[in-house]
mmCIF file of C-alpha atoms in Angstrom:
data_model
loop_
_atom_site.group_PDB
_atom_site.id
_atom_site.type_symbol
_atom_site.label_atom_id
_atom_site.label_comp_id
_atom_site.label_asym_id
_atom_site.label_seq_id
_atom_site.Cartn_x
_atom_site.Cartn_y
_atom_site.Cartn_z
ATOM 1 C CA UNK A 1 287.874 -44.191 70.621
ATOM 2 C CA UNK A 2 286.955 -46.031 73.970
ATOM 3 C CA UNK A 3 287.132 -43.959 76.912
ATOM 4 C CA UNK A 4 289.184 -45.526 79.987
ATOM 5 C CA UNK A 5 288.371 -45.891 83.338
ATOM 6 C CA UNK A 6 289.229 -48.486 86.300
ATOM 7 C CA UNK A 7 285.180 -49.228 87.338
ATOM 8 C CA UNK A 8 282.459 -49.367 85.256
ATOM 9 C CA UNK A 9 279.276 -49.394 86.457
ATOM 10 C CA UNK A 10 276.475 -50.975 84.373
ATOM 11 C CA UNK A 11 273.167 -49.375 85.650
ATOM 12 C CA UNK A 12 271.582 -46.489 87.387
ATOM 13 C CA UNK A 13 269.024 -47.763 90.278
ATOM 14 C CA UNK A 14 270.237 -47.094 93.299
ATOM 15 C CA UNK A 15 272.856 -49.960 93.767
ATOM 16 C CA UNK A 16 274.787 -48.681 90.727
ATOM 17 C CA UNK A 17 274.088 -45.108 92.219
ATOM 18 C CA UNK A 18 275.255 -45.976 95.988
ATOM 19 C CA UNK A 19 278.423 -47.673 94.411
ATOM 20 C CA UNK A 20 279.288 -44.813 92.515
ATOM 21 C CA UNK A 21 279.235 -42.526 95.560
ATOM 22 C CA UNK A 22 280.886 -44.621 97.816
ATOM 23 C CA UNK A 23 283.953 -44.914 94.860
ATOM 24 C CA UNK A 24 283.843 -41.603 93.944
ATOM 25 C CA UNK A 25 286.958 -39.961 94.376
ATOM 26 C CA UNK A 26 288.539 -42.919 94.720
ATOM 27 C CA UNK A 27 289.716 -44.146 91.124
ATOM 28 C CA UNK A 28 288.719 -43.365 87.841
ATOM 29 C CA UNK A 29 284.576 -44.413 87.201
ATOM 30 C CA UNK A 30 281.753 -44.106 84.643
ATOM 31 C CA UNK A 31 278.336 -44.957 85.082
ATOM 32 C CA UNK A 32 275.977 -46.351 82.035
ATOM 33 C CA UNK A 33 272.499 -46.439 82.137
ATOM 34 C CA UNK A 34 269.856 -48.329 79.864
ATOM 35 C CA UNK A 35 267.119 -45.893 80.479
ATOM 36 C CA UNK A 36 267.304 -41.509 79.468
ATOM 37 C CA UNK A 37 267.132 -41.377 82.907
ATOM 38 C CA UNK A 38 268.409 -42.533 86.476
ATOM 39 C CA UNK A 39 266.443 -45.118 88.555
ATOM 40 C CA UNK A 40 263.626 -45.635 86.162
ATOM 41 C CA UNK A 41 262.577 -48.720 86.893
ATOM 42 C CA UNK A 42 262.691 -50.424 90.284
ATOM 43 C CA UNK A 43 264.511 -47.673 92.177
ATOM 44 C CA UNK A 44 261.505 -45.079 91.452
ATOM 45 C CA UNK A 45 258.738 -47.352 92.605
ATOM 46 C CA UNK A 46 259.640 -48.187 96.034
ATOM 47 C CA UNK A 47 257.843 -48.500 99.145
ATOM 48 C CA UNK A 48 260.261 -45.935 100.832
ATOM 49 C CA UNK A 49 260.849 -47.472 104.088
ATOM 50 C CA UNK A 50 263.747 -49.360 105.978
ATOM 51 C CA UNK A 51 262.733 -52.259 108.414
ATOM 52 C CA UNK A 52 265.674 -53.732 110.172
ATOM 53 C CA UNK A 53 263.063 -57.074 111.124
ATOM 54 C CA UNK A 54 262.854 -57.612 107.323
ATOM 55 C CA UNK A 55 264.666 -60.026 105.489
ATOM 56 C CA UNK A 56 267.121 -62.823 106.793
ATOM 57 C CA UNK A 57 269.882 -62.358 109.035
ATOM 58 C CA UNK A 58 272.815 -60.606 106.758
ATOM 59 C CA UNK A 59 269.670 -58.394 105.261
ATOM 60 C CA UNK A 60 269.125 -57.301 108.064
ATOM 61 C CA UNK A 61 272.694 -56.709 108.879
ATOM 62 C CA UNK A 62 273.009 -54.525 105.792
ATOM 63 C CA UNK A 63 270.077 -52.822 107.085
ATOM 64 C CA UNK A 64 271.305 -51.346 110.370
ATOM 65 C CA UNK A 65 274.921 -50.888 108.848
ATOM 66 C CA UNK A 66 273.207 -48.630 106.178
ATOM 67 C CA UNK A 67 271.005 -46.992 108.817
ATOM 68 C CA UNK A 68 274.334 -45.638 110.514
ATOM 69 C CA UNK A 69 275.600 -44.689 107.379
ATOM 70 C CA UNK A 70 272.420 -42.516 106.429
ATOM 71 C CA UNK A 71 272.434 -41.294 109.726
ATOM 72 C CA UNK A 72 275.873 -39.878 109.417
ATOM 73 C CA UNK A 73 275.025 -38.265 106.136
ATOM 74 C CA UNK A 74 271.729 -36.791 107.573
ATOM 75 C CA UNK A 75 273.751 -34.408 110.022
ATOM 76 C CA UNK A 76 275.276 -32.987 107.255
ATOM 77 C CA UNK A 77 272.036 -32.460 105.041
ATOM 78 C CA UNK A 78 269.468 -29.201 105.438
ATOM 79 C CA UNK A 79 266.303 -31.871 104.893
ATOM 80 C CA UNK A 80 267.003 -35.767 106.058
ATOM 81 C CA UNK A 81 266.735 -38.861 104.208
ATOM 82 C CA UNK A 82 265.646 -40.613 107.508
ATOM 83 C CA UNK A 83 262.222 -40.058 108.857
ATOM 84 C CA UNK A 84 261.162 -42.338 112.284
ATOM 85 C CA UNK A 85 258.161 -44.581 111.134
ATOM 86 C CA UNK A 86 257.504 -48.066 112.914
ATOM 87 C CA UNK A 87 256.641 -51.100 111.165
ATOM 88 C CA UNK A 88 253.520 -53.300 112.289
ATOM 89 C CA UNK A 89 252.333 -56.497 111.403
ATOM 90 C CA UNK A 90 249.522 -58.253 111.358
ATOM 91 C CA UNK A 91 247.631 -61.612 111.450
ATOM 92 C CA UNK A 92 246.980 -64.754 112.378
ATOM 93 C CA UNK A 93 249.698 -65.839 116.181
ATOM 94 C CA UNK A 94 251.547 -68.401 113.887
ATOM 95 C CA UNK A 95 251.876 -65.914 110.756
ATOM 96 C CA UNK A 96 252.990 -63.355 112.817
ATOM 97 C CA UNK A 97 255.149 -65.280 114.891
ATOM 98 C CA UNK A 98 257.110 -67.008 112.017
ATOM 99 C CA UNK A 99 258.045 -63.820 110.731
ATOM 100 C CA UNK A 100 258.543 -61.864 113.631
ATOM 101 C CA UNK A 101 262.482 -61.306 114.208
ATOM 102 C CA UNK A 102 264.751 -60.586 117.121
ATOM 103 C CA UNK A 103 264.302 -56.672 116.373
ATOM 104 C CA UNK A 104 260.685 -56.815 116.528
ATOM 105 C CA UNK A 105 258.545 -57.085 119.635
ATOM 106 C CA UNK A 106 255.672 -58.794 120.135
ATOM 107 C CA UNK A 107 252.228 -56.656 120.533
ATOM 108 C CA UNK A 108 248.793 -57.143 121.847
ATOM 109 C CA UNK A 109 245.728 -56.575 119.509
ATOM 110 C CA UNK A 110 244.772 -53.685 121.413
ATOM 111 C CA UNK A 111 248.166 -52.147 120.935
ATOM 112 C CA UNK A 112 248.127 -52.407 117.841
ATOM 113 C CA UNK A 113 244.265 -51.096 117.572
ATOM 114 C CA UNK A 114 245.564 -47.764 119.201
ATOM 115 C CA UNK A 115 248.877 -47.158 117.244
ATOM 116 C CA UNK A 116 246.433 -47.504 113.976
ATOM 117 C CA UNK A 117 242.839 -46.545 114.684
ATOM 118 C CA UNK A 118 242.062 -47.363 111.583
ATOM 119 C CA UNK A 119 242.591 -50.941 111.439
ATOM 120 C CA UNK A 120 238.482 -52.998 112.368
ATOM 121 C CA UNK A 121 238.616 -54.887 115.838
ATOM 122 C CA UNK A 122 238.747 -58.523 115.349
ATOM 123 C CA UNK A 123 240.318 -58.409 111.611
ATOM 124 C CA UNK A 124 243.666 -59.905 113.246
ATOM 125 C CA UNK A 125 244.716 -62.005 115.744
ATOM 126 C CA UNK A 126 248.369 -60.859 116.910
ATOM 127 C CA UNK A 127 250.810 -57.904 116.150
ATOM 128 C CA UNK A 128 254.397 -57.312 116.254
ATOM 129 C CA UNK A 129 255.680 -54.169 116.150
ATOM 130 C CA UNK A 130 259.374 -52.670 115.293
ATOM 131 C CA UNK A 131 259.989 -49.547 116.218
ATOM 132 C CA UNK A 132 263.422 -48.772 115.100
ATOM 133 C CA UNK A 133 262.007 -48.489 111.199
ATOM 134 C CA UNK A 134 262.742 -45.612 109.509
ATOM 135 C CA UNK A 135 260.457 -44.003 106.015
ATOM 136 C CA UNK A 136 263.481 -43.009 103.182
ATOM 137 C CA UNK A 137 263.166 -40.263 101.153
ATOM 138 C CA UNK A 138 264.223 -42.388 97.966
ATOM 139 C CA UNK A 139 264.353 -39.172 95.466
ATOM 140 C CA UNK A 140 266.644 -37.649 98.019
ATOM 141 C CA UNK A 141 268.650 -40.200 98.306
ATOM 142 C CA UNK A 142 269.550 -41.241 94.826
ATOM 143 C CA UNK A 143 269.791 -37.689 94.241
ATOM 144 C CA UNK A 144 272.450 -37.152 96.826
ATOM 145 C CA UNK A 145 274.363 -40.274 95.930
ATOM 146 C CA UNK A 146 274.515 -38.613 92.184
ATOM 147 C CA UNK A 147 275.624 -35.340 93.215
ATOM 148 C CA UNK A 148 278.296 -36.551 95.814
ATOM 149 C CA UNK A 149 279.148 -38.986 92.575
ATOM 150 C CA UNK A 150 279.466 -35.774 89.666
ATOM 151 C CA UNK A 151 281.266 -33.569 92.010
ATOM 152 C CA UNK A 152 283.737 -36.058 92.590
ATOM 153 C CA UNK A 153 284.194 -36.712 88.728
ATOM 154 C CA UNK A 154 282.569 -39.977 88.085
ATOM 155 C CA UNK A 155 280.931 -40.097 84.564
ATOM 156 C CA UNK A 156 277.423 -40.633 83.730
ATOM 157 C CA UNK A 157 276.065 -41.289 80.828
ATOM 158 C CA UNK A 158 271.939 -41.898 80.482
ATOM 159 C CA UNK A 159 270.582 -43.518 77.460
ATOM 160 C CA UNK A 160 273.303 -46.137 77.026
ATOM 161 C CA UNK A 161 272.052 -50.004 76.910
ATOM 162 C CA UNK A 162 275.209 -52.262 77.285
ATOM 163 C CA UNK A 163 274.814 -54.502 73.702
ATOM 164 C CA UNK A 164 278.772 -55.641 73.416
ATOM 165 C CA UNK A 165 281.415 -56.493 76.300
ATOM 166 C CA UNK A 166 284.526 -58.929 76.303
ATOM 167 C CA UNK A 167 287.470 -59.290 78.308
ATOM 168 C CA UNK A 168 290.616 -57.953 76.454
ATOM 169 C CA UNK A 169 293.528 -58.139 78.092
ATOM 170 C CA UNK A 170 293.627 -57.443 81.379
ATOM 171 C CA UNK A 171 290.392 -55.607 81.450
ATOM 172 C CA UNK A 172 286.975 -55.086 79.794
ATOM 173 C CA UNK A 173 285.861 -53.750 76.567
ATOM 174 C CA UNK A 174 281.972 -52.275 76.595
ATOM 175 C CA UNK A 175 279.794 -51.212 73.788
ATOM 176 C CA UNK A 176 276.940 -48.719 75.531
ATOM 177 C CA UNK A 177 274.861 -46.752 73.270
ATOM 178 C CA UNK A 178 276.902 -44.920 70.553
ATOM 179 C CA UNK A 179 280.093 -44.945 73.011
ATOM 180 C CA UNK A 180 282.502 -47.315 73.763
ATOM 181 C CA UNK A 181 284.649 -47.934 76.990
ATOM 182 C CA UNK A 182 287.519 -49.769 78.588
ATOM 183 C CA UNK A 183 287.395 -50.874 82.307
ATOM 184 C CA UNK A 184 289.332 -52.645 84.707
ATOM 185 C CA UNK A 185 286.400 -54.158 86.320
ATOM 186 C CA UNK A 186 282.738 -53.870 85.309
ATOM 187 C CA UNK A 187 279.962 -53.800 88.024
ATOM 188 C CA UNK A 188 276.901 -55.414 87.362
ATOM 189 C CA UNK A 189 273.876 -53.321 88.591
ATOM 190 C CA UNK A 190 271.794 -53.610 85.867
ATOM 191 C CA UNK A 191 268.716 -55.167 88.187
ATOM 192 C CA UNK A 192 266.231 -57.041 86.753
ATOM 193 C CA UNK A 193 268.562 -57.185 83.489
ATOM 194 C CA UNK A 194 271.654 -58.585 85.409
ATOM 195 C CA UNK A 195 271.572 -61.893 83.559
ATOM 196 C CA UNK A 196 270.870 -60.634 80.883
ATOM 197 C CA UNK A 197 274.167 -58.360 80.913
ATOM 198 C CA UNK A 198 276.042 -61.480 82.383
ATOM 199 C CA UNK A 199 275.072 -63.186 79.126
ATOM 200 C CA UNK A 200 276.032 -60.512 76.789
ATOM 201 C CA UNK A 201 279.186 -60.409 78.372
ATOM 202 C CA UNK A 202 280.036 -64.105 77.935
ATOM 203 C CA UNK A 203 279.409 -65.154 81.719
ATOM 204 C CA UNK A 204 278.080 -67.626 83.042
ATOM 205 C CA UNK A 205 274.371 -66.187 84.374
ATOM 206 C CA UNK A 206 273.311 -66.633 88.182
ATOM 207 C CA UNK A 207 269.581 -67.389 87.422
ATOM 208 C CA UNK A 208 268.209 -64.185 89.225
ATOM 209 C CA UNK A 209 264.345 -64.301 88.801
ATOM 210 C CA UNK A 210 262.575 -60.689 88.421
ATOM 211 C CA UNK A 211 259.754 -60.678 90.460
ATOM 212 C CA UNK A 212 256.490 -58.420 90.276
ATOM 213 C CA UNK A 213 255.018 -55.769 92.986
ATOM 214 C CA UNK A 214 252.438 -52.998 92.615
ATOM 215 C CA UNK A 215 251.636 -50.920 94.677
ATOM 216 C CA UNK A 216 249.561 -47.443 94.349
ATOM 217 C CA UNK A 217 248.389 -44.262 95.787
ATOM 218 C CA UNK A 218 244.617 -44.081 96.875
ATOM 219 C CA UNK A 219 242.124 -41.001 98.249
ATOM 220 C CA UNK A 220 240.786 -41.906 101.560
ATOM 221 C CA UNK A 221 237.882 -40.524 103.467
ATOM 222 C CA UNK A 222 239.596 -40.944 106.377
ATOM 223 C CA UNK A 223 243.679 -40.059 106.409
ATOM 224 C CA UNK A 224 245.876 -41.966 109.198
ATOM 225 C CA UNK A 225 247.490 -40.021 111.491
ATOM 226 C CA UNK A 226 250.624 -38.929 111.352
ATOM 227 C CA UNK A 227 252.858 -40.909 112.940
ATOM 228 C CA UNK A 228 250.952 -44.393 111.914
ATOM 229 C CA UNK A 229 253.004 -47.120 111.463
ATOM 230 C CA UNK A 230 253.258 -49.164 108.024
ATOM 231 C CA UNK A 231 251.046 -51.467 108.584
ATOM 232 C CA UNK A 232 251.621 -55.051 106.696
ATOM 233 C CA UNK A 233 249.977 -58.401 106.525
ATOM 234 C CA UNK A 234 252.161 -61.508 107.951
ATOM 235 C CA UNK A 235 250.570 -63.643 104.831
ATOM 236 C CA UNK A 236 252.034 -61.296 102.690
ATOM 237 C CA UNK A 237 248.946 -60.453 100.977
ATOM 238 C CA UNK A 238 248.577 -56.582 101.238
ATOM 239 C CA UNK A 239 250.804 -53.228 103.197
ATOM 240 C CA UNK A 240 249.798 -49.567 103.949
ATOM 241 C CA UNK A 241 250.859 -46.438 104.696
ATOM 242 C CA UNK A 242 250.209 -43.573 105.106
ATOM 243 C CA UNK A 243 251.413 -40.740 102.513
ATOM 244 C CA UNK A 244 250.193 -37.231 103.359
ATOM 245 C CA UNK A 245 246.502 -37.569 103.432
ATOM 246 C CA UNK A 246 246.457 -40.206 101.179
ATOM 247 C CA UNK A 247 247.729 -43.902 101.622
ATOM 248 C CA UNK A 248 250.152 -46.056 99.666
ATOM 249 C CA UNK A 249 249.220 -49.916 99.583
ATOM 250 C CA UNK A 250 250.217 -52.700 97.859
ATOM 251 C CA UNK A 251 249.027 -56.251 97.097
ATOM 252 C CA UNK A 252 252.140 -57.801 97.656
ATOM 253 C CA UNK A 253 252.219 -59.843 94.980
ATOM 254 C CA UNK A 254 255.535 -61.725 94.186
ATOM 255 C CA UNK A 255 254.919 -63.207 90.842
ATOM 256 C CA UNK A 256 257.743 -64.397 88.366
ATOM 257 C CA UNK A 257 258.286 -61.942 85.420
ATOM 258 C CA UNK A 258 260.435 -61.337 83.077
ATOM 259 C CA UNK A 259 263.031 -57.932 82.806
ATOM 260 C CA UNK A 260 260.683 -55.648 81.718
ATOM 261 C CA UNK A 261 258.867 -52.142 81.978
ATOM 262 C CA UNK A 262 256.246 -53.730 84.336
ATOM 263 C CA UNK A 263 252.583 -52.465 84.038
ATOM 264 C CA UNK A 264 250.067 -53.101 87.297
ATOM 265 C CA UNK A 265 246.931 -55.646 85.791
ATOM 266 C CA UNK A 266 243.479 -54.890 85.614
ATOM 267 C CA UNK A 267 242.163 -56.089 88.809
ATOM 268 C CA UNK A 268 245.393 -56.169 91.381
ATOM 269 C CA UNK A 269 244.461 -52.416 92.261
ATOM 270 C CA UNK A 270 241.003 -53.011 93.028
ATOM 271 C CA UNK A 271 240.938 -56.366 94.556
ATOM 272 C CA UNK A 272 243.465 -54.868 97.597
ATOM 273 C CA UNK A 273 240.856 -51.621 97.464
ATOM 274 C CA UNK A 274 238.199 -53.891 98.192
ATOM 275 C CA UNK A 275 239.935 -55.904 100.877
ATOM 276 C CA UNK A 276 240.825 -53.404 102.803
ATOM 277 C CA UNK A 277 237.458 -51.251 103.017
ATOM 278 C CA UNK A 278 236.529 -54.716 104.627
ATOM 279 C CA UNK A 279 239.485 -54.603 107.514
ATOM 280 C CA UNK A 280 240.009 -50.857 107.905
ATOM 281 C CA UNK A 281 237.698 -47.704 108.532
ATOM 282 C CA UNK A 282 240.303 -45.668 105.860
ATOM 283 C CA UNK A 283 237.628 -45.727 103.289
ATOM 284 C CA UNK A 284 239.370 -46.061 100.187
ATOM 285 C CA UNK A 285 237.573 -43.619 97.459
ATOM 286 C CA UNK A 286 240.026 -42.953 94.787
ATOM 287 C CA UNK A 287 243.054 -44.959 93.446
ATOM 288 C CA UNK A 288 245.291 -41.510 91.978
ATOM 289 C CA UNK A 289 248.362 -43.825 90.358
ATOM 290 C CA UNK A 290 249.452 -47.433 90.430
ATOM 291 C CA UNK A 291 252.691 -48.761 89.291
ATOM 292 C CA UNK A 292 254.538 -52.316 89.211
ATOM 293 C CA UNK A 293 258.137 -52.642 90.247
ATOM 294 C CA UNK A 294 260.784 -55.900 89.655
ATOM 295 C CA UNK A 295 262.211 -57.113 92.821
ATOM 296 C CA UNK A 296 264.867 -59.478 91.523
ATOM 297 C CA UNK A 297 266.213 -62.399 93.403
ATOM 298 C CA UNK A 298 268.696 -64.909 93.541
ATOM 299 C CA UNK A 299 267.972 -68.585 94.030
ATOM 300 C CA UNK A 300 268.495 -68.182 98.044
ATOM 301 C CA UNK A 301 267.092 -65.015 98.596
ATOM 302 C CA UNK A 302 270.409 -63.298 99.481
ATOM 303 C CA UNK A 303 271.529 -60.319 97.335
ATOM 304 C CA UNK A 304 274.708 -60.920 95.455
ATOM 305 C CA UNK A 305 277.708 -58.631 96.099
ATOM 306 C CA UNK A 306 280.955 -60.291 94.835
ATOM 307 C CA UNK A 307 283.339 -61.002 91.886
ATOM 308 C CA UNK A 308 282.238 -64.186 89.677
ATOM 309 C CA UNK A 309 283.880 -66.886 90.165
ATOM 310 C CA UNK A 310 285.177 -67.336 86.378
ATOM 311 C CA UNK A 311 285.188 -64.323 84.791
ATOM 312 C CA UNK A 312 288.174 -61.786 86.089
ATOM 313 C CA UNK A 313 286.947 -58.371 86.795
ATOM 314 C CA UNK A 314 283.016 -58.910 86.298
ATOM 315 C CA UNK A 315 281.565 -58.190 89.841
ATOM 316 C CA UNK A 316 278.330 -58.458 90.536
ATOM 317 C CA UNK A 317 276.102 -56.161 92.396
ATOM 318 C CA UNK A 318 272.653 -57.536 91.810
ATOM 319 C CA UNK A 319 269.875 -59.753 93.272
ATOM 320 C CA UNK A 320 268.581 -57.161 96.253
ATOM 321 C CA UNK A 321 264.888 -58.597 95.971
ATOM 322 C CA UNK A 322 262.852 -56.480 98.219
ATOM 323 C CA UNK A 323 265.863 -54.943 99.722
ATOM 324 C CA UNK A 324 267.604 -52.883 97.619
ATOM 325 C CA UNK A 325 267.496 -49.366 99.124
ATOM 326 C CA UNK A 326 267.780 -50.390 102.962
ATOM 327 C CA UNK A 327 270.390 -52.403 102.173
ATOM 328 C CA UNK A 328 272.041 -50.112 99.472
ATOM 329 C CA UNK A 329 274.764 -48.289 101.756
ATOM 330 C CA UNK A 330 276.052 -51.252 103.071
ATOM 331 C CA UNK A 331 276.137 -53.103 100.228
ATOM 332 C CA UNK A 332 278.367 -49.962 98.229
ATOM 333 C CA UNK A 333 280.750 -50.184 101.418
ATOM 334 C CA UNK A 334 281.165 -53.413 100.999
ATOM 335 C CA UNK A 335 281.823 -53.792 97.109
ATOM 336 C CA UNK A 336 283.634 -50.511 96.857
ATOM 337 C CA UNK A 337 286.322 -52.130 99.710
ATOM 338 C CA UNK A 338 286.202 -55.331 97.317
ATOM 339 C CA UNK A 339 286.969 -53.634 94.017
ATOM 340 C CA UNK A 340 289.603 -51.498 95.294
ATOM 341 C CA UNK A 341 291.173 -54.435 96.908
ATOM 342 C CA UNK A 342 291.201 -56.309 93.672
ATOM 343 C CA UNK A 343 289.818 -59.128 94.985
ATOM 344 C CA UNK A 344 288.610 -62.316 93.678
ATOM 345 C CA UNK A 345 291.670 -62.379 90.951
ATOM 346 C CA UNK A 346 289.889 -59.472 89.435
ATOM 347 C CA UNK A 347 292.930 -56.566 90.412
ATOM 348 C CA UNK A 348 293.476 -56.081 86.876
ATOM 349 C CA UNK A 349 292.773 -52.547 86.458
ATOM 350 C CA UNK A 350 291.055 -51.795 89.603
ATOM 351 C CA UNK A 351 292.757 -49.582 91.737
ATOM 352 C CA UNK A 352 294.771 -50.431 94.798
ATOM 353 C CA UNK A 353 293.312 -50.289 98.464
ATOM 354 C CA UNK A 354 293.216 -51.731 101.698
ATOM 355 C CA UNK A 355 292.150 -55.862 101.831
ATOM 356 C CA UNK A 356 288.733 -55.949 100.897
ATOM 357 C CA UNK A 357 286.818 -57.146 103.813
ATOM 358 C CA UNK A 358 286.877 -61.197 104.425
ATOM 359 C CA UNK A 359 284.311 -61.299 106.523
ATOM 360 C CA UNK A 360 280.688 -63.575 107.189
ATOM 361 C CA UNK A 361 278.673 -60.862 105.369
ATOM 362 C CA UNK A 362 280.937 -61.241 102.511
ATOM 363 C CA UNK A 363 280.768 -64.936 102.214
ATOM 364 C CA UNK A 364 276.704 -64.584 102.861
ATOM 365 C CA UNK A 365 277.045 -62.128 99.783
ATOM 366 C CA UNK A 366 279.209 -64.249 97.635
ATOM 367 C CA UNK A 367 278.587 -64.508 93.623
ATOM 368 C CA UNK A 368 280.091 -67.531 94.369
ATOM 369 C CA UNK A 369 278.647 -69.413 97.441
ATOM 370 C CA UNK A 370 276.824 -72.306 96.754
ATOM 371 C CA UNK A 371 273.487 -71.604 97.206
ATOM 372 C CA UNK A 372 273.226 -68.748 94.335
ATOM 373 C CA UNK A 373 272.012 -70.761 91.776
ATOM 374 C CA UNK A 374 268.454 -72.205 90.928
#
């Protein structure tokens, strides 16, 4: 027997996490995830910090709206999600300049040399700096967002991969696992498998491509202070961090991939290790773990929050590249408003609200603006 709700979520990152909080409570919702457990994959390999200069203009409009929102729920926790930690970059006056935003401020070299010591004089030619970046404290986080979501009586079930959905009727049938369920509307989460889903569920796919990202935790003979800034290059070729006494960094690679367990490759690790020995005094002795990530995107660069245009009740929630926790709040406030409304001729099943938000952020988000598509 299929189990009935008005939302199904189809994954457990946090976009499918964030969603379920923010409907929780608010009509009847399960949860299905691939994996045994919660935010395997992308969610649990993230660089843990929120830049409101990163990204284009709605990004970072979803940044600072989920900012608030985390701020809110931090005077209510014992230990906060938000920690202040500035964001600098670094490079060449053109590099920096092109991807320096209205929220970040423009630095000199020597600036820059004194908020991280550790960076060798002459290795860059101008700085930005923004200062209203925060570090997350991802496990928190998703953990929260579950807890607010069980105690409000939304359903989760681990170890489910979607292999059969249809529409029947007015809403969706879904075969997950060994169980079975009937939704109103079905969100697609399922990240770097969100065509995938769309295909299995007889929609027409978006062309989201999965992108790759390692990054890693190394020793250092010389730990950054505490309050460094992340530190990242404006060609996109390397970040760091510190983390305790050790530092996270990353090659930045963005290099297609299919939906996959990603692996880091022999050589990505080291390369970066030897780069920056060169540019910094850290003195990198040790690399402790790597991992690879999927930061999936749509054909514009814009994460997709909205129903699809031709299939009632299949909204997708999907496409959050590099973006996906700072943006992960706003996004949930957003689609929840949207599902309860019943908007996009997808009310079948989904539970009555106020109007769902028609709004430029909306449109920007749109499964079906324009631009979406490769």
């Amino acid at each position: 027997m299929a189990a009935h709700y008005d939302v199904l979520i189809v994954g457990g990152g946090i976009a499918g996490l964030s969603l379920a909080s923010a409907l929780a409570g608010r009509c009847s919702l399960a949860l299905v995830e691939a994996e045994q457990e919660l935010a395997y994959h992308t969610s649990s390999r993230s660089a843990r910090q929120f830049i409101p200069s990163y990204g284009p203009p709605v990004v970072q409009q979803l940044t600072v709206r989920t900012l608030e929102l985390l701020a809110a729920r931090d005077a209510e926790l014992r230990e906060p999600i938000l920690t202040p930690r500035s964001f600098m970059l670094i490079g060449t006056e053109d590099g920096v300049a092109a991807d320096a935003s209205g929220l970040m401020r423009s630095i000199t070299p020597a600036e820059a040399l004194e908020l991280c010591p550790a960076l060798v004089p002459g290795s860059f030619q101008a700085a930005g700096l923004d200062e209203g970046s925060f570090g997350c404290n991802a496990p928190l986080l998703l953990a929260d967002h579950r807890q607010r979501a069980e105690a409000a009586g939304v359903d989760i079930i681990t170890g489910a991969r979607v292999h059969t959905a249809q529409r029947l009727g007015s809403g969706w049938q879904v075969g997950a696992g060994t169980e079975g369920f009937q939704a109103g509307v079905v969100v697609n989460a399922a990240g770097a498998w969100a065509d995938e889903l769309a295909v299995i569920s007889g929609v027409e796919k978006l062309g989201l491509q999965p992108y790759r990202r390692t990054a890693a935790i190394a020793a250092v003979d010389h730990p950054l202070p505490e309050h460094s800034p992340m530190v990242a290059a404006a060609d996109k070729s390397f970040y760091f961090r510190r983390d305790g006494d050790d530092v996270l960094i990353s090659p930045s690679e963005s290099e297609p991939s299919g939906p996959e367990d990603a692996r880091p490759r022999a050589g990505d690790v080291e390369r970066l290790v030897d780069k920056l020995n060169e540019i910094t005094t850290l003195g990198i002795t040790e690399v402790r773990r790597a991992w690879t990530g999927l930061r999936t995107e749509a054909a514009d660069g814009v994460p997709v929050a909205g129903f699809d245009a031709e299939a009632p009740g299949f909204y997708w929630l999907a496409g959050q590249g590099g973006y996906g926790f700072q943006t992960s709040s706003a996004m949930a406030e957003l689609a929840a408003a949207q599902i309860l409304a019943g908007q996009g001729g997808a009310g079948q099943g989904a539970v009555a609200g106020t109007a769902g938000p028609e709004s430029r952020t909306a449109e920007a988000l749109a499964a079906t603006r324009w631009s979406v598509r490769r």
